[in-house]
C-alpha positions as MATLAB code, in Angstrom:
seq = 'MITLTRKLKKETPASNGPQIIDASKRVSIRDRLLVKEVQEMEQTLPGTCSVKFDNPDELFNISLTVSPDEGYWAGGTFHFHIHVTEDYNMAPPEVKCLTKLWHPNISEDGDICLSLLRQNSIDSLGWAPTRRIKDVVWGLNSLFTDLLNFDDPLNLQATELYLKDKEAFRTKVNDYVKQYAKR';
ca = [
       3.124    5.025  -16.768;
       2.972    5.831  -20.480;
       6.628    6.739  -20.750;
       7.681    3.217  -18.864;
       5.402    1.611  -21.806;
       7.367    3.418  -24.396;
      10.620    2.316  -22.797;
       9.537   -1.208  -22.917;
       8.584   -1.080  -26.470;
      11.803    0.599  -27.519;
      13.573   -2.634  -25.951;
      11.825   -4.618  -28.581;
      14.129   -5.249  -31.354;
      12.805   -3.856  -34.756;
      15.027   -5.867  -36.993;
      16.630   -9.266  -36.627;
      20.274   -7.632  -36.881;
      22.857   -7.601  -34.154;
      21.776   -5.284  -31.386;
      23.881   -3.835  -28.601;
      21.961   -3.615  -25.486;
      22.883   -1.036  -22.784;
      22.521   -2.650  -19.340;
      21.768    0.775  -17.627;
      18.717    1.182  -19.797;
      17.510   -2.438  -19.361;
      14.064   -2.716  -17.790;
      13.727   -4.950  -14.761;
      11.373   -7.773  -14.431;
       9.632   -5.576  -11.708;
       9.014   -2.537  -13.974;
       7.745   -4.798  -16.667;
       5.257   -6.558  -14.019;
       4.248   -3.289  -12.585;
       3.274   -1.764  -16.311;
       0.787   -4.541  -16.642;
      -0.390   -4.416  -12.693;
      -0.769   -0.525  -12.573;
      -3.316   -0.776  -15.612;
      -5.224   -3.616  -13.696;
      -5.156   -1.814  -10.289;
      -6.178    1.530  -11.575;
      -9.548   -0.234  -13.037;
     -10.355   -2.042   -9.805;
      -9.737    0.360   -7.248;
     -11.988    0.606   -4.351;
     -13.876    3.827   -4.237;
     -12.331    4.947   -1.190;
      -8.947    4.802   -2.845;
      -6.783    6.579   -5.337;
      -3.254    6.288   -6.416;
      -0.662    8.763   -7.827;
       2.584    8.614   -9.493;
       4.804   11.480   -8.789;
       7.050   10.516  -11.700;
       5.471    8.385  -14.300;
       8.885    6.547  -15.055;
       9.011    5.317  -11.462;
       5.806    3.001  -10.970;
       7.602    1.261   -8.192;
       6.945    4.595   -6.065;
       3.224    4.725   -5.403;
       1.155    7.433   -3.467;
      -1.985    5.758   -2.135;
      -4.709    7.809   -0.349;
      -7.509    6.117    1.374;
     -10.556    7.917    2.476;
     -12.900    5.750    4.540;
     -16.578    6.403    4.247;
     -17.667    4.183    7.177;
     -16.188    3.052   10.453;
     -14.182    4.685   13.118;
     -11.744    6.611   10.684;
     -14.441    7.523    8.327;
     -14.144   11.391    7.359;
     -10.399   10.999    7.155;
      -7.932   11.017    4.631;
      -4.863    8.658    5.060;
      -1.644    8.667    2.863;
       0.618    5.921    2.192;
       3.687    5.390    0.450;
       4.182    2.060   -1.497;
       7.667    1.095   -2.523;
       7.990   -1.870   -4.717;
      11.759   -3.087   -4.434;
      13.760   -4.752   -7.170;
      13.111   -8.215   -5.378;
       9.331   -7.812   -6.451;
       7.207  -10.164   -6.968;
       9.438  -12.418   -4.682;
       8.902  -10.072   -1.828;
       6.185   -7.850   -0.758;
       6.461   -4.185   -1.265;
       7.459   -1.675    1.390;
       4.565    0.357    2.868;
       4.536    3.238    5.461;
       1.433    5.204    6.547;
       2.289    8.873    6.206;
      -0.492   10.127    8.345;
      -0.432   10.118   11.785;
      -3.434    8.016   13.060;
      -4.734    5.921   16.188;
      -5.080    2.289   15.027;
      -4.322   -0.873   16.434;
      -2.569   -2.296   13.305;
      -0.700    1.168   12.360;
       1.658    2.706   14.479;
       1.961    6.284   15.008;
       5.134    6.182   13.154;
       3.458    4.812   10.210;
       4.379    0.837   10.441;
       2.030   -1.386    9.308;
       0.701   -4.728   10.585;
      -0.720   -6.638    7.588;
      -0.069  -10.176    7.081;
       0.111  -10.017    3.343;
       2.985   -7.523    3.835;
       4.829  -10.211    5.683;
       7.528  -12.150    3.975;
       6.934  -15.160    6.281;
       3.661  -15.093    7.982;
       2.537  -17.950   10.585;
      -1.122  -17.677    9.163;
      -0.446  -18.829    5.610;
      -1.756  -15.285    4.580;
       1.755  -13.605    3.886;
       3.252  -12.595    0.824;
       3.314  -14.916   -1.905;
       4.522  -14.324   -5.640;
       0.978  -14.706   -6.779;
      -0.051  -11.533   -4.906;
      -0.319   -8.204   -6.633;
      -0.219   -4.388   -5.827;
      -3.899   -4.281   -5.947;
      -4.081   -6.981   -3.221;
      -1.981   -4.573   -1.171;
      -4.196   -1.638   -1.877;
      -7.387   -3.566   -1.077;
      -5.754   -4.693    2.062;
      -4.629   -1.219    3.303;
      -8.359   -0.083    2.474;
      -9.693   -2.946    4.627;
      -7.687   -2.098    7.795;
     -10.204    0.682    8.082;
     -13.162   -1.657    7.945;
     -13.253   -5.513    8.091;
      -9.618   -6.250    8.571;
      -9.225   -4.001   11.504;
      -7.541   -6.878   13.804;
      -7.200   -6.419   17.706;
      -5.787   -9.854   18.095;
      -2.541   -9.082   16.342;
      -1.975   -5.304   17.266;
       1.157   -3.395   16.463;
      -0.189   -0.355   18.693;
      -0.958   -2.173   21.867;
      -2.215    1.094   23.406;
      -4.961    1.489   20.945;
      -5.869   -2.157   21.302;
      -5.892   -1.730   25.126;
      -7.977    1.246   24.982;
     -10.642   -0.340   22.641;
     -10.778   -3.374   25.050;
     -11.147   -1.280   28.109;
     -13.561    1.430   26.699;
     -14.751    1.626   23.152;
     -16.048    5.106   23.511;
     -12.809    6.442   24.740;
     -11.111    4.637   21.598;
     -13.759    6.219   19.213;
     -12.999    9.734   20.779;
      -9.270    9.317   20.316;
      -9.503    8.063   16.799;
     -11.773   11.105   16.002;
      -9.240   13.568   17.870;
      -6.533   12.235   15.541;
      -8.641   12.199   12.341;
      -9.517   16.153   13.198;
      -5.862   16.811   13.988;
      -3.832   14.836   11.262;
      -6.475   13.564    8.645;
      -9.530   15.878    8.186;
     -10.544   16.038    4.582;
];
């Protein structure tokens, strides 16, 4: 993050004389937005989340860890990769769950059903340019508590098991946590 901030400062002209701008070194709008958003996000992260940047020059690649302290997935640690495309903030980031889990809104392959990650959503809760990366983090965190949605499932088998036998659902979630997501 510090490196990208320095890069932004170097782009600001120090004198009023003519300057040559190398297009390959120009900072994108996405990167300018992310410098500000990442600082804000780090200050307002839920206590069950942490973020990491493998490369401080690539704020558009975010590693998110969610460790729920309540609910079905308590005791597990779940890893997500958030990739912010060049179209940001007009398009939502791409998010993948890297930890295999049993969840109605996350497939075993890591695809995620969360309305704010949809460009077009029928419930008016989809992506909008006013949304921020922190909204995505809070939304992903909430999938383990209050945003758990059995009415709009991605993993139909998980939903069917929950509706048929809540105890069997809990057991299967616990088995997945022990096998793939133990802290």
